PDB file of C-alpha atoms and ligand atoms in Angstrom:
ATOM      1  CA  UNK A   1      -9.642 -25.554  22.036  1.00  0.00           C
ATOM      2  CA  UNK A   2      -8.905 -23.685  19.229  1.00  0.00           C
ATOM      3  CA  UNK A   3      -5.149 -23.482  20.619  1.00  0.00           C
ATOM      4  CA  UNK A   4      -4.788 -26.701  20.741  1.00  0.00           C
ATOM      5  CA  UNK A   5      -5.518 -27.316  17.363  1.00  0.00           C
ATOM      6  CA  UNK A   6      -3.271 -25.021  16.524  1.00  0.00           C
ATOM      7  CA  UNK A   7      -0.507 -26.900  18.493  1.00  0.00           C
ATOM      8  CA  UNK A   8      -1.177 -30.071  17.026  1.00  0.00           C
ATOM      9  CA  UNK A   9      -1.314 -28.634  13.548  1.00  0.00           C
ATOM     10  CA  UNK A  10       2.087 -27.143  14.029  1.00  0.00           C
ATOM     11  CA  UNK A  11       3.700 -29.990  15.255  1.00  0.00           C
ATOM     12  CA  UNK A  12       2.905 -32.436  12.267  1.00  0.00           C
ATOM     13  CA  UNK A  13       3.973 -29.461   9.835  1.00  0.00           C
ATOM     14  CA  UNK A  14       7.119 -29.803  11.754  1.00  0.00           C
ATOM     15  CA  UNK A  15       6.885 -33.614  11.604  1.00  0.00           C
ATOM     16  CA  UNK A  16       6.427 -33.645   7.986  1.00  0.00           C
ATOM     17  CA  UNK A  17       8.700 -32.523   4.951  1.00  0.00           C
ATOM     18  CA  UNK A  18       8.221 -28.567   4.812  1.00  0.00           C
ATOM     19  CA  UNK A  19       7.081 -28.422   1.077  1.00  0.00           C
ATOM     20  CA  UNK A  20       4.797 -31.617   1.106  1.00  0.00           C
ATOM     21  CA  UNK A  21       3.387 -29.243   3.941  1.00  0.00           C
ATOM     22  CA  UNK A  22       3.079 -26.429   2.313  1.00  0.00           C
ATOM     23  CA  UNK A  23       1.586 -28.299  -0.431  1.00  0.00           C
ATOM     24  CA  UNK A  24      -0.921 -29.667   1.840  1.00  0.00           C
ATOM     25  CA  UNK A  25      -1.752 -26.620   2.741  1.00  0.00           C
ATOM     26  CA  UNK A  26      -2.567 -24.751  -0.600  1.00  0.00           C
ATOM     27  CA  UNK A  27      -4.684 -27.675  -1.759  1.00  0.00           C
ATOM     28  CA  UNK A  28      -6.461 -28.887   1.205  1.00  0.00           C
ATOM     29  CA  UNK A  29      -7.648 -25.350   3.087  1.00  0.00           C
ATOM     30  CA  UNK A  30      -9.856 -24.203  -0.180  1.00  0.00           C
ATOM     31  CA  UNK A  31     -12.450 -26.270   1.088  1.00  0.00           C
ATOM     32  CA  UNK A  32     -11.670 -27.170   4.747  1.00  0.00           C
ATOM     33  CA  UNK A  33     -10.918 -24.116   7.067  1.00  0.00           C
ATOM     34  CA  UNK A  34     -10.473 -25.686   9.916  1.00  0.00           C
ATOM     35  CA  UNK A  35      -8.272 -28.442   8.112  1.00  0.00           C
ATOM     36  CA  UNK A  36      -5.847 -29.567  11.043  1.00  0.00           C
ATOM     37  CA  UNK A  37      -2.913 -30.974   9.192  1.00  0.00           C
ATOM     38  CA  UNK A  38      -1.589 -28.132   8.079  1.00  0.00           C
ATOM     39  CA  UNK A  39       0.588 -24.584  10.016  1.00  0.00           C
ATOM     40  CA  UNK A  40      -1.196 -22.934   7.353  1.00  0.00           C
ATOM     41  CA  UNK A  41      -4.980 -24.210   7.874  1.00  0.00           C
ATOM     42  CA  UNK A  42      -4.643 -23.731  10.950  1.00  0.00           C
ATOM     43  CA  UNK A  43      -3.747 -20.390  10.707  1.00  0.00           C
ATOM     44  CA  UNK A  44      -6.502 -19.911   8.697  1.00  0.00           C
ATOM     45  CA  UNK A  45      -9.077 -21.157  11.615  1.00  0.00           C
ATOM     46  CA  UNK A  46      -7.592 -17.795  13.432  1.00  0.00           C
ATOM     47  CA  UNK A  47      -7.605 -15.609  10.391  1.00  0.00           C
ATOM     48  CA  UNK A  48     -11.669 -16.868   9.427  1.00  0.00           C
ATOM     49  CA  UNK A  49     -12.240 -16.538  13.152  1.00  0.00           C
ATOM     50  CA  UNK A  50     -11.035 -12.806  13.240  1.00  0.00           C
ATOM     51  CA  UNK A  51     -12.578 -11.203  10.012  1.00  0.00           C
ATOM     52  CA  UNK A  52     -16.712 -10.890   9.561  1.00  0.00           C
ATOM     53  CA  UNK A  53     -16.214 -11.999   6.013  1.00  0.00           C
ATOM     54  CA  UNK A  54     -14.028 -14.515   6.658  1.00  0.00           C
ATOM     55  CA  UNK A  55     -16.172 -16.951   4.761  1.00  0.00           C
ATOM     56  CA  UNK A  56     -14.960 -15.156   1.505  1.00  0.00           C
ATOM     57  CA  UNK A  57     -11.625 -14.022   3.085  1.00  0.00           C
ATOM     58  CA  UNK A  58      -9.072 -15.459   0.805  1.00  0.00           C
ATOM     59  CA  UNK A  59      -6.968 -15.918   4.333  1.00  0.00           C
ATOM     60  CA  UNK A  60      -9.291 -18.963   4.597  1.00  0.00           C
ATOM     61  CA  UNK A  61      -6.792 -20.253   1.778  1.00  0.00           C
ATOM     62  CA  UNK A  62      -3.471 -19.951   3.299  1.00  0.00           C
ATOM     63  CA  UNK A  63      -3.606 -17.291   1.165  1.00  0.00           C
ATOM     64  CA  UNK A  64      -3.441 -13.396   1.468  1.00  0.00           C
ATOM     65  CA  UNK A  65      -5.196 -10.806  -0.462  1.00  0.00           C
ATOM     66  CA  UNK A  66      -4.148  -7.531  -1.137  1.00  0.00           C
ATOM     67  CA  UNK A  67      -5.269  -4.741  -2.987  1.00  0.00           C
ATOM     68  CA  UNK A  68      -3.419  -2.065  -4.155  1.00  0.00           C
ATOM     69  CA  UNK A  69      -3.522   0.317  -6.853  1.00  0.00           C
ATOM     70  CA  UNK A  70      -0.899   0.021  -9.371  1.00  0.00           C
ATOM     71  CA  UNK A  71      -0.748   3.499 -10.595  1.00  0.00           C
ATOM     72  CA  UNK A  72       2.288   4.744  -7.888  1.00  0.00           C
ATOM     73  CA  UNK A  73       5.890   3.933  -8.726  1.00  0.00           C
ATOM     74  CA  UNK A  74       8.230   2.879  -8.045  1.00  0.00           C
ATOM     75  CA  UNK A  75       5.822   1.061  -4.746  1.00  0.00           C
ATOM     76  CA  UNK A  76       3.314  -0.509  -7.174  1.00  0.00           C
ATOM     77  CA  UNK A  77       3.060  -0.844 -10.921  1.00  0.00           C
ATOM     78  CA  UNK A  78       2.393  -2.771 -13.922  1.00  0.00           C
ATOM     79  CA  UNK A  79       5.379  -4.928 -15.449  1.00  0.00           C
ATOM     80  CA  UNK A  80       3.727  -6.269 -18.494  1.00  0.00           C
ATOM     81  CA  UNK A  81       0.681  -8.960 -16.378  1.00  0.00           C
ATOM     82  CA  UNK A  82       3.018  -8.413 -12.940  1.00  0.00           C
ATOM     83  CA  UNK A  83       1.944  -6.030 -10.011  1.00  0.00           C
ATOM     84  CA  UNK A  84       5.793  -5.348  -9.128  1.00  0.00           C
ATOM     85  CA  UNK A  85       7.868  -2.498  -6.842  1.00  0.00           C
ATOM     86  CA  UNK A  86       8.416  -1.627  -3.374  1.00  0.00           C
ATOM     87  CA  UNK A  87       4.832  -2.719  -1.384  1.00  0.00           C
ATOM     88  CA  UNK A  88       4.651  -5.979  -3.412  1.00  0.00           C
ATOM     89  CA  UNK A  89       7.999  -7.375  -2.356  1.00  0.00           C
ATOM     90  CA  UNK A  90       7.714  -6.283   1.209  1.00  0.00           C
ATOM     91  CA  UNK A  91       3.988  -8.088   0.982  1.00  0.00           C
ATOM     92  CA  UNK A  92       5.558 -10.626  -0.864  1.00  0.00           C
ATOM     93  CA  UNK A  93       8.345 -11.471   2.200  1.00  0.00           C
ATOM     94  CA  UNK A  94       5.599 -10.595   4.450  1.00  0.00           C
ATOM     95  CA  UNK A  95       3.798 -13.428   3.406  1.00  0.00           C
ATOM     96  CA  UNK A  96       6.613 -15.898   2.987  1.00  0.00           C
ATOM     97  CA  UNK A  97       7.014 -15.017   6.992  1.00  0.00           C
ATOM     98  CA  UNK A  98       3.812 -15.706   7.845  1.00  0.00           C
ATOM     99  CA  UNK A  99       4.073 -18.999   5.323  1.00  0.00           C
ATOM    100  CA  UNK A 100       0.977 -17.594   3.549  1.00  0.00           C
ATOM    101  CA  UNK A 101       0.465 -17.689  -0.247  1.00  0.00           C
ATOM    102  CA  UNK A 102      -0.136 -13.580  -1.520  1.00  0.00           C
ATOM    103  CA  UNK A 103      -2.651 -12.834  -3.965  1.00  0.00           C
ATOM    104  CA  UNK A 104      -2.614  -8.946  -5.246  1.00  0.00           C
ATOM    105  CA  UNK A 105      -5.617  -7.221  -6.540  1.00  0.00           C
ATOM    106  CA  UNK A 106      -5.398  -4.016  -8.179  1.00  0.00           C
ATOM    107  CA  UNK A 107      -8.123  -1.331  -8.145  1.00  0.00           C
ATOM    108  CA  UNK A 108      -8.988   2.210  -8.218  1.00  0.00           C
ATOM    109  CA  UNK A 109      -7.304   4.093  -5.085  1.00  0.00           C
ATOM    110  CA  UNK A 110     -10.228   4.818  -3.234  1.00  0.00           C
ATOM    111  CA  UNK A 111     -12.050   1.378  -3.162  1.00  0.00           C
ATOM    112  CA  UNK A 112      -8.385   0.118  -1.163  1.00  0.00           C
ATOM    113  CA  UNK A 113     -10.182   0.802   2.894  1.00  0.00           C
ATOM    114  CA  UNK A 114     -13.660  -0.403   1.239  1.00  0.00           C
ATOM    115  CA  UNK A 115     -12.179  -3.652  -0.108  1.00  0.00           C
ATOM    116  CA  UNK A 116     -10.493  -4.071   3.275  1.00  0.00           C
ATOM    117  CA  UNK A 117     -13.642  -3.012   5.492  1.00  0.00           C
ATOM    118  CA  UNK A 118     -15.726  -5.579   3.321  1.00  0.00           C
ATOM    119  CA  UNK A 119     -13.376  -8.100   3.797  1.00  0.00           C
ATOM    120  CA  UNK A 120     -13.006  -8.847   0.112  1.00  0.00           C
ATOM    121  CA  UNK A 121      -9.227  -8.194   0.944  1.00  0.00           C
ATOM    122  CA  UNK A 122      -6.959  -8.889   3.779  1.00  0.00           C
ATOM    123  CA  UNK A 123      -5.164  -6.210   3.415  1.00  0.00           C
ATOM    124  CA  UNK A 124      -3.582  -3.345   1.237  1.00  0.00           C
ATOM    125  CA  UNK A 125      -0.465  -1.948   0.882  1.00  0.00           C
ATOM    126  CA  UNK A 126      -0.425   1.128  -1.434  1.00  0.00           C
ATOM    127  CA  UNK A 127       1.901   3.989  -0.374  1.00  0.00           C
ATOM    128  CA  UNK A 128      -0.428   4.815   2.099  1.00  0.00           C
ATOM    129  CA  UNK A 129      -0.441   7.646   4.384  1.00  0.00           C
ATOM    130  CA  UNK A 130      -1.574   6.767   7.869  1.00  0.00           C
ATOM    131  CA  UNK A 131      -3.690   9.692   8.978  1.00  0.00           C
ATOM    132  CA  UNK A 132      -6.287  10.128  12.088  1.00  0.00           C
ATOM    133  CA  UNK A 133      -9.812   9.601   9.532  1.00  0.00           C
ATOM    134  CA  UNK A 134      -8.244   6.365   7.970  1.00  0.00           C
ATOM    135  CA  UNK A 135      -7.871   4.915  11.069  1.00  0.00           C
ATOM    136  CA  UNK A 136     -11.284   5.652  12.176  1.00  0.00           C
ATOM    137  CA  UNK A 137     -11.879   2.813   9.573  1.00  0.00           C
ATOM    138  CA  UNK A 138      -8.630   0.197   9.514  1.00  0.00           C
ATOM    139  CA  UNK A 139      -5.963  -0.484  11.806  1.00  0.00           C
ATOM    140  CA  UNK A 140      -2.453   0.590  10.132  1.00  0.00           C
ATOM    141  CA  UNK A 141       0.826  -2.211  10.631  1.00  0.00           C
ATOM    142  CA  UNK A 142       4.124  -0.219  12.334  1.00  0.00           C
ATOM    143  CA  UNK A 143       4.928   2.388   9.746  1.00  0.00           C
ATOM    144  CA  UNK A 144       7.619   1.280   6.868  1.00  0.00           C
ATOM    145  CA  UNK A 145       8.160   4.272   4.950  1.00  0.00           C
ATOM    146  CA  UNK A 146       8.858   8.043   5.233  1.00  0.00           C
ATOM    147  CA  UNK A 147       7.019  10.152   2.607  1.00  0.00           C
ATOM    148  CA  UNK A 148       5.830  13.099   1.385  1.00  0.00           C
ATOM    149  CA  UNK A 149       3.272  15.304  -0.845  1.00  0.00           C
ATOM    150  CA  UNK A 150       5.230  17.720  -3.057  1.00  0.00           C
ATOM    151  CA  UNK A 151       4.595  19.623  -5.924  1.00  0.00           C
ATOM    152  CA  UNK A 152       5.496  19.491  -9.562  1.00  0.00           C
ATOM    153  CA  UNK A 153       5.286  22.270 -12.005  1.00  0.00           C
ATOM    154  CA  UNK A 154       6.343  22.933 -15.371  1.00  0.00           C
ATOM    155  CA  UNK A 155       9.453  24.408 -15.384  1.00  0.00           C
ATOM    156  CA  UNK A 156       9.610  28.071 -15.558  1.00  0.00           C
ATOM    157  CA  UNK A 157       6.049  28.687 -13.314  1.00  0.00           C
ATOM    158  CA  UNK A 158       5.235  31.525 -10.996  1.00  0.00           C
ATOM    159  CA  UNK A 159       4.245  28.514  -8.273  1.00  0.00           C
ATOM    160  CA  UNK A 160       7.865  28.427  -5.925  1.00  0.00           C
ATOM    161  CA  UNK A 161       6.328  27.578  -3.036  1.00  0.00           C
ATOM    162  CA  UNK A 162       3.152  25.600  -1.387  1.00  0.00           C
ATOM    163  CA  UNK A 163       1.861  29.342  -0.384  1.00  0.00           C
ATOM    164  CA  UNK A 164       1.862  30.138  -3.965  1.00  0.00           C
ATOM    165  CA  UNK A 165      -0.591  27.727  -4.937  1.00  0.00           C
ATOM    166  CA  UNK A 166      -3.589  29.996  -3.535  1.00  0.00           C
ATOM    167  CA  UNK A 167      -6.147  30.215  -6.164  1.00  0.00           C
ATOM    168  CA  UNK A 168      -4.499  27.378  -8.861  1.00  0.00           C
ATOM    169  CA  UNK A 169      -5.487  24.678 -10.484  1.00  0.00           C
ATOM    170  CA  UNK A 170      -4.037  21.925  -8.638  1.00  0.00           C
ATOM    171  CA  UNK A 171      -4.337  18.307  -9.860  1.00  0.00           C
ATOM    172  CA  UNK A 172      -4.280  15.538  -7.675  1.00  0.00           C
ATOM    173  CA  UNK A 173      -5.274  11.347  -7.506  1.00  0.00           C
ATOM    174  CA  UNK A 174      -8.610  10.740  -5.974  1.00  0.00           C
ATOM    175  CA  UNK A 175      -8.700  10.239  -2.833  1.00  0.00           C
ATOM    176  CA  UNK A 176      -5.342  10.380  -1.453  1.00  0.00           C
ATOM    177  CA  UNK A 177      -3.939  12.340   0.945  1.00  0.00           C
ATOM    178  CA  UNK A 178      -2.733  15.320  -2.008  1.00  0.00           C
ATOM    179  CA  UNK A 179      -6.352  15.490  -2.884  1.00  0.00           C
ATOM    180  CA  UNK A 180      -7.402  15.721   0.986  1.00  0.00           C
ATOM    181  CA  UNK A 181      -4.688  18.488   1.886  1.00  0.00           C
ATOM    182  CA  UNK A 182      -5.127  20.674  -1.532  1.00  0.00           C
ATOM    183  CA  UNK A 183      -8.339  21.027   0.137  1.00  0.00           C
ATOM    184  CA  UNK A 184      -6.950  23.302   1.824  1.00  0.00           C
ATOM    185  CA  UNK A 185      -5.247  25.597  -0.574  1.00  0.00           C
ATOM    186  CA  UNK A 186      -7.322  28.860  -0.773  1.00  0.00           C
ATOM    187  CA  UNK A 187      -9.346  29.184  -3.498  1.00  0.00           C
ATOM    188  CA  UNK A 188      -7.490  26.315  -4.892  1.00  0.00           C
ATOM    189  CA  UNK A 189      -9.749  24.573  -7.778  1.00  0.00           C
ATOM    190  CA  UNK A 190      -8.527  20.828  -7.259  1.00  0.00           C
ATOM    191  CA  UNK A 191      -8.804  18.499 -10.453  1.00  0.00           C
ATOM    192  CA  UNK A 192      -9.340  14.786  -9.793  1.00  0.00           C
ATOM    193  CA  UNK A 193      -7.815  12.038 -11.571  1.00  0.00           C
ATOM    194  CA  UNK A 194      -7.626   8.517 -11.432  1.00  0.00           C
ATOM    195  CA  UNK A 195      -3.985   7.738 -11.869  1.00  0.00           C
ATOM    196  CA  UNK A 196      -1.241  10.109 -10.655  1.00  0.00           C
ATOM    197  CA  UNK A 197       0.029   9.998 -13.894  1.00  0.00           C
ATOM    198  CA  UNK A 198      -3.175  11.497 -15.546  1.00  0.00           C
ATOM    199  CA  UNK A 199      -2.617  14.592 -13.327  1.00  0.00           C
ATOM    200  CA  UNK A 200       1.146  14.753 -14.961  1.00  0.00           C
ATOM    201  CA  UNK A 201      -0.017  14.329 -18.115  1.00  0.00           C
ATOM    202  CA  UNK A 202      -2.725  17.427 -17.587  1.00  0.00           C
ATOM    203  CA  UNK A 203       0.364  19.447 -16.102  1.00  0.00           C
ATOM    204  CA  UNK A 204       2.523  19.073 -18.453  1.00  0.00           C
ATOM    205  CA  UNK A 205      -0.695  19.864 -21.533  1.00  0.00           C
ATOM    206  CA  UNK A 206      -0.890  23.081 -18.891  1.00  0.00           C
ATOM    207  CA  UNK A 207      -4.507  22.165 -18.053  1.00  0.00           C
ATOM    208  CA  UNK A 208      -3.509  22.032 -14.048  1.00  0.00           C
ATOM    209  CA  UNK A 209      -0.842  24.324 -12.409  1.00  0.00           C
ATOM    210  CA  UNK A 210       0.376  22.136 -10.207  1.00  0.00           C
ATOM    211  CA  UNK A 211       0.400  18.154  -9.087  1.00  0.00           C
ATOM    212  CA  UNK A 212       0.282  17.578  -5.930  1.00  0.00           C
ATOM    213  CA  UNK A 213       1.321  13.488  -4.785  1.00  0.00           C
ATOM    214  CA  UNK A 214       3.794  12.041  -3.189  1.00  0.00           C
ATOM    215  CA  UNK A 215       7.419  12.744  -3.512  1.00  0.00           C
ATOM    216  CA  UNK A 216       8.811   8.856  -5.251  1.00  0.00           C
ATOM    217  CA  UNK A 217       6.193   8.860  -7.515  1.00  0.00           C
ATOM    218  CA  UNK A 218       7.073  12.438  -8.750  1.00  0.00           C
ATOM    219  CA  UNK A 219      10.714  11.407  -9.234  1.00  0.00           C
ATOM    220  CA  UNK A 220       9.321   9.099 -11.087  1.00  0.00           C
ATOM    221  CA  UNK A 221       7.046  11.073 -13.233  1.00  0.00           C
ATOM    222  CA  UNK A 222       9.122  14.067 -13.527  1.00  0.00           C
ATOM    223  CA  UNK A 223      11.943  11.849 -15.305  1.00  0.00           C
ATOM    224  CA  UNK A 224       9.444  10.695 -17.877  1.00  0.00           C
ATOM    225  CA  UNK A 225       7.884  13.811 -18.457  1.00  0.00           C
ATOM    226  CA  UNK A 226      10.211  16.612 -19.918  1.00  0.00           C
ATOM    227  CA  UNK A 227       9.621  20.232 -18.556  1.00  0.00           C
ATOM    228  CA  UNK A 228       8.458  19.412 -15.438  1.00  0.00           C
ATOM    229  CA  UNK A 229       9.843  19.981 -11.314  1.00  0.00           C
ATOM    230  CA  UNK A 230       9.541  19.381  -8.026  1.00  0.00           C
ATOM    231  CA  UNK A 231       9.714  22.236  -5.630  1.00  0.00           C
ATOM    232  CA  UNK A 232      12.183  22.102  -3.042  1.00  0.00           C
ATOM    233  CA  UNK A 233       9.952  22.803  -0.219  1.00  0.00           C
ATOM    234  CA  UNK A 234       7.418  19.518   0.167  1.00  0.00           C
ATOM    235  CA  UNK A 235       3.768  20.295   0.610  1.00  0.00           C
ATOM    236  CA  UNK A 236       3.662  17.530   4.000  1.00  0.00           C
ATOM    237  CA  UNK A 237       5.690  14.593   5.783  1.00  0.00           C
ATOM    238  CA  UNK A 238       3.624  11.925   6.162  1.00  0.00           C
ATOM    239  CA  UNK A 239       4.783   7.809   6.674  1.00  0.00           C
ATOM    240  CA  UNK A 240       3.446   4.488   4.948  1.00  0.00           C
ATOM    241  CA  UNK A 241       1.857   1.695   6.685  1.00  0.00           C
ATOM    242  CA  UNK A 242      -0.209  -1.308   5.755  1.00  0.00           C
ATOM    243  CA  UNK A 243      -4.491  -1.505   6.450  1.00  0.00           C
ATOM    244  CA  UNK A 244      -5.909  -4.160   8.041  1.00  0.00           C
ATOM    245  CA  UNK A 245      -9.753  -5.025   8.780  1.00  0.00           C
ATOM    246  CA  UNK A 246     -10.657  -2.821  12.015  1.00  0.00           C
ATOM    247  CA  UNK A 247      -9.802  -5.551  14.723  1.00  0.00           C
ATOM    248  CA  UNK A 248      -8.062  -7.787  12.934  1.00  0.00           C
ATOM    249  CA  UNK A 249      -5.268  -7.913  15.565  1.00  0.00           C
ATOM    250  CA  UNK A 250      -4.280 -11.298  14.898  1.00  0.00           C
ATOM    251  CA  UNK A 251      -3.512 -10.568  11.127  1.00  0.00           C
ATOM    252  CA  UNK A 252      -2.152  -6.901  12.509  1.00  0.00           C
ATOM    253  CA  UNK A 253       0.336  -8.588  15.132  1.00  0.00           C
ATOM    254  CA  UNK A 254       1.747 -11.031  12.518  1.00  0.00           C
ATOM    255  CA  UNK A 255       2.333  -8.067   9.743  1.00  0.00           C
ATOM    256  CA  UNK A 256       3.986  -5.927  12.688  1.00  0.00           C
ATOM    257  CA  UNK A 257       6.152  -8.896  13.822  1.00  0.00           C
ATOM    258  CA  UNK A 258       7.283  -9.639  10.341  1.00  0.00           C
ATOM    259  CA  UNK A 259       7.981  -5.972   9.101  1.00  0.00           C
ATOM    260  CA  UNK A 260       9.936  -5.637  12.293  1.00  0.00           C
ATOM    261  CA  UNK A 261      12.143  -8.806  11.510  1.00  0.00           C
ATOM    262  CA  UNK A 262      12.417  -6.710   7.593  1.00  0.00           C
ATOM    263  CA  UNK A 263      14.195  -3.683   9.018  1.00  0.00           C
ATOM    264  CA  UNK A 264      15.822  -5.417  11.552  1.00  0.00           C
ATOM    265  CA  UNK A 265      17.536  -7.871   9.285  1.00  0.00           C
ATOM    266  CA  UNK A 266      18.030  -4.724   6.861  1.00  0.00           C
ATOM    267  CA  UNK A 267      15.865  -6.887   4.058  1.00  0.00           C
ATOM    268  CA  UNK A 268      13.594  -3.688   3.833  1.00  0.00           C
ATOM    269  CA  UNK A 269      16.527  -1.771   3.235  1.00  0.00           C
ATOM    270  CA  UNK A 270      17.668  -4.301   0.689  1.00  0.00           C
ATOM    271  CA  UNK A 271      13.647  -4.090  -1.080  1.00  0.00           C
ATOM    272  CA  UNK A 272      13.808  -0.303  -1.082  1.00  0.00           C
ATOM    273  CA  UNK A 273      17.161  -0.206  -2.463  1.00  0.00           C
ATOM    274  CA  UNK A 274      16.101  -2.046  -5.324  1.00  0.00           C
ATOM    275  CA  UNK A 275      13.526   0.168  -6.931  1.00  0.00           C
ATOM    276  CA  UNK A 276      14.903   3.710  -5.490  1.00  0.00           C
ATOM    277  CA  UNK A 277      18.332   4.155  -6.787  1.00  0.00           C
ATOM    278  CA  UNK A 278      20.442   7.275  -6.557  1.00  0.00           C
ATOM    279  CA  UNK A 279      18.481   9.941  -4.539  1.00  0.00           C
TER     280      UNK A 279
HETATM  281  N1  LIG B 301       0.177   8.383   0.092  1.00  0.00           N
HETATM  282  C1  LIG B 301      -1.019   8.834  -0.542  1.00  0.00           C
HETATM  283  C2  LIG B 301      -2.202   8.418   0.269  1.00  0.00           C
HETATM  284  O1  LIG B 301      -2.114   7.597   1.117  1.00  0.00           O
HETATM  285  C3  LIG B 301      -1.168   8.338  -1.969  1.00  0.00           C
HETATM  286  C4  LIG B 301      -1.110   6.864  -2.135  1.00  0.00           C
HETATM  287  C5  LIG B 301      -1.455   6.433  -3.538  1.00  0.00           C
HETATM  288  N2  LIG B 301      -1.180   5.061  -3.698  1.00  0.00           N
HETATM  289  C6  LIG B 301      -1.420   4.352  -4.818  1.00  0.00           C
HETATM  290  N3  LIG B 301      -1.067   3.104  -4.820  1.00  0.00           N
HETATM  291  N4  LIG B 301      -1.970   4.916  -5.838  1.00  0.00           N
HETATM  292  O2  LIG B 301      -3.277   8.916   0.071  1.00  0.00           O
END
């Protein structure tokens, strides 16, 4: 039944100019879901269909929300009112695939899996780590990034090594994966901050010892902050991927096929190449 629709709906978007259809589709699926004229309402039948909230889901738009947190360059940051870098554009030609408007939302780190759980977003792409607890709670896309947690220090410290940060102060962002493995630092005494920037900031005032957060966002950090490093030796290797609502697999399968047409065609090459520049 449902397919069917779909079918039809798909073959008068191909009947009909492409942008009158896209048009069509922006205005129209606001109020009706299930509106049958257009590729994109009827995607949106499937994508109400496959989230709880999907009621509130903006993917009953045509639309896609994410949330992010823009604190984390160069994937996501403020330029002047635009949420730019690396996880917008790939969202951004994510969307375009899946013929989808994108909508991105930014809030504080740790609300990102709630937002997505709730179904207030879609998705989020944020620089984050997959790991085995986050995916006790969201599905993660195909990975699209190698990363890391390293550490910065001011130049000149005693800390040369992870095994020297035993007993430090270590600041981290709440919530991520930096703050989760400095948990593990003996008698480390971990400092939480909002931004990853804040932590910097408290390094470089000498109120932490050592920043722990992933290794782009350092470069990025480092260059704006005089007297600071990053040690050689990274803290962990860890890989991005985008969250999904737990069972989502229609919305999953979609991301997946589109981030594997990206690196195939070398367009998330191109993306990544634009914000990281010499290594
Ligand atoms: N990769 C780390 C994590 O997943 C940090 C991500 C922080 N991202 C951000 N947009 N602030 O926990």
């Amino acid at each position: 039944m449902k397919k069917n629709k779909i079918a039809v709906a798909v073959a008068l978007c191909m009947a009909a100019v492409l942008t009158a259809c896209g048009g069509t589709a922006k205005t129209e699926t606001t109020k009706a879901a299930g509106a049958e004229t257009t590729k994109a309402g009827a995607e949106t039948t499937v994508a109400a269909e496959t989230t709880k909230a999907g009621a509130e889901s903006s993917a009953a738009g045509g639309k896609l929300v994410m949330v992010t947190n823009a604190e984390f360059p160069p994937y996501e940051y403020h330029d002047n009112n635009d949420i730019v870098g690396i996880d917008a554009d790939i969202a951004k030609a994510i969307a375009d695939k899946m013929g989808m408007e994108l909508e991105i939302q930014d809030m504080a780190f740790d609300s990102l899996i709630p937002a997505v759980q709730s179904g207030k977003a879609d998705f989020t792409a944020a620089g984050m780590t997959v790991n085995e607890d986050r995916k006790k709670n969201v599905d993660f896309t195909d990975t699209y990034a190698q990363a890391a947690q390293v550490i910065i220090v001011k130049d000149g410290s005693e800390i040369k090594a992870p095994a020297d940060l035993d007993g430090k102060k270590i600041g981290v962002q709440t919530g991520t994966t930096g703050d989760i493995y400095a948990g593990d630092i003996k008698d480390g005494n971990i400092q939480r901050f909002n931004k990853g920037m804040e932590a910097v900031m408290a390094l470089s005032q000498g109120k932490v010892d050592a920043v722990v957060i992933d290794r782009e966002p350092a470069k990025v950090f480092v260059k704006e902050n005089a007297g600071l490093k990053i040690l050689d030796e990274a803290f962990t290797e860890e890989e991005y991927a985008i969250a999904v609502k737990k069972g989502n697999t229609e919305l999953l399968e979609k991301m997946n096929a589109a981030i594997k047409e990206l690196k195939d065609s070398g367009e998330l090459q191109k993306i990544v190449d634009k914000y990281i520049t010499a290594k």
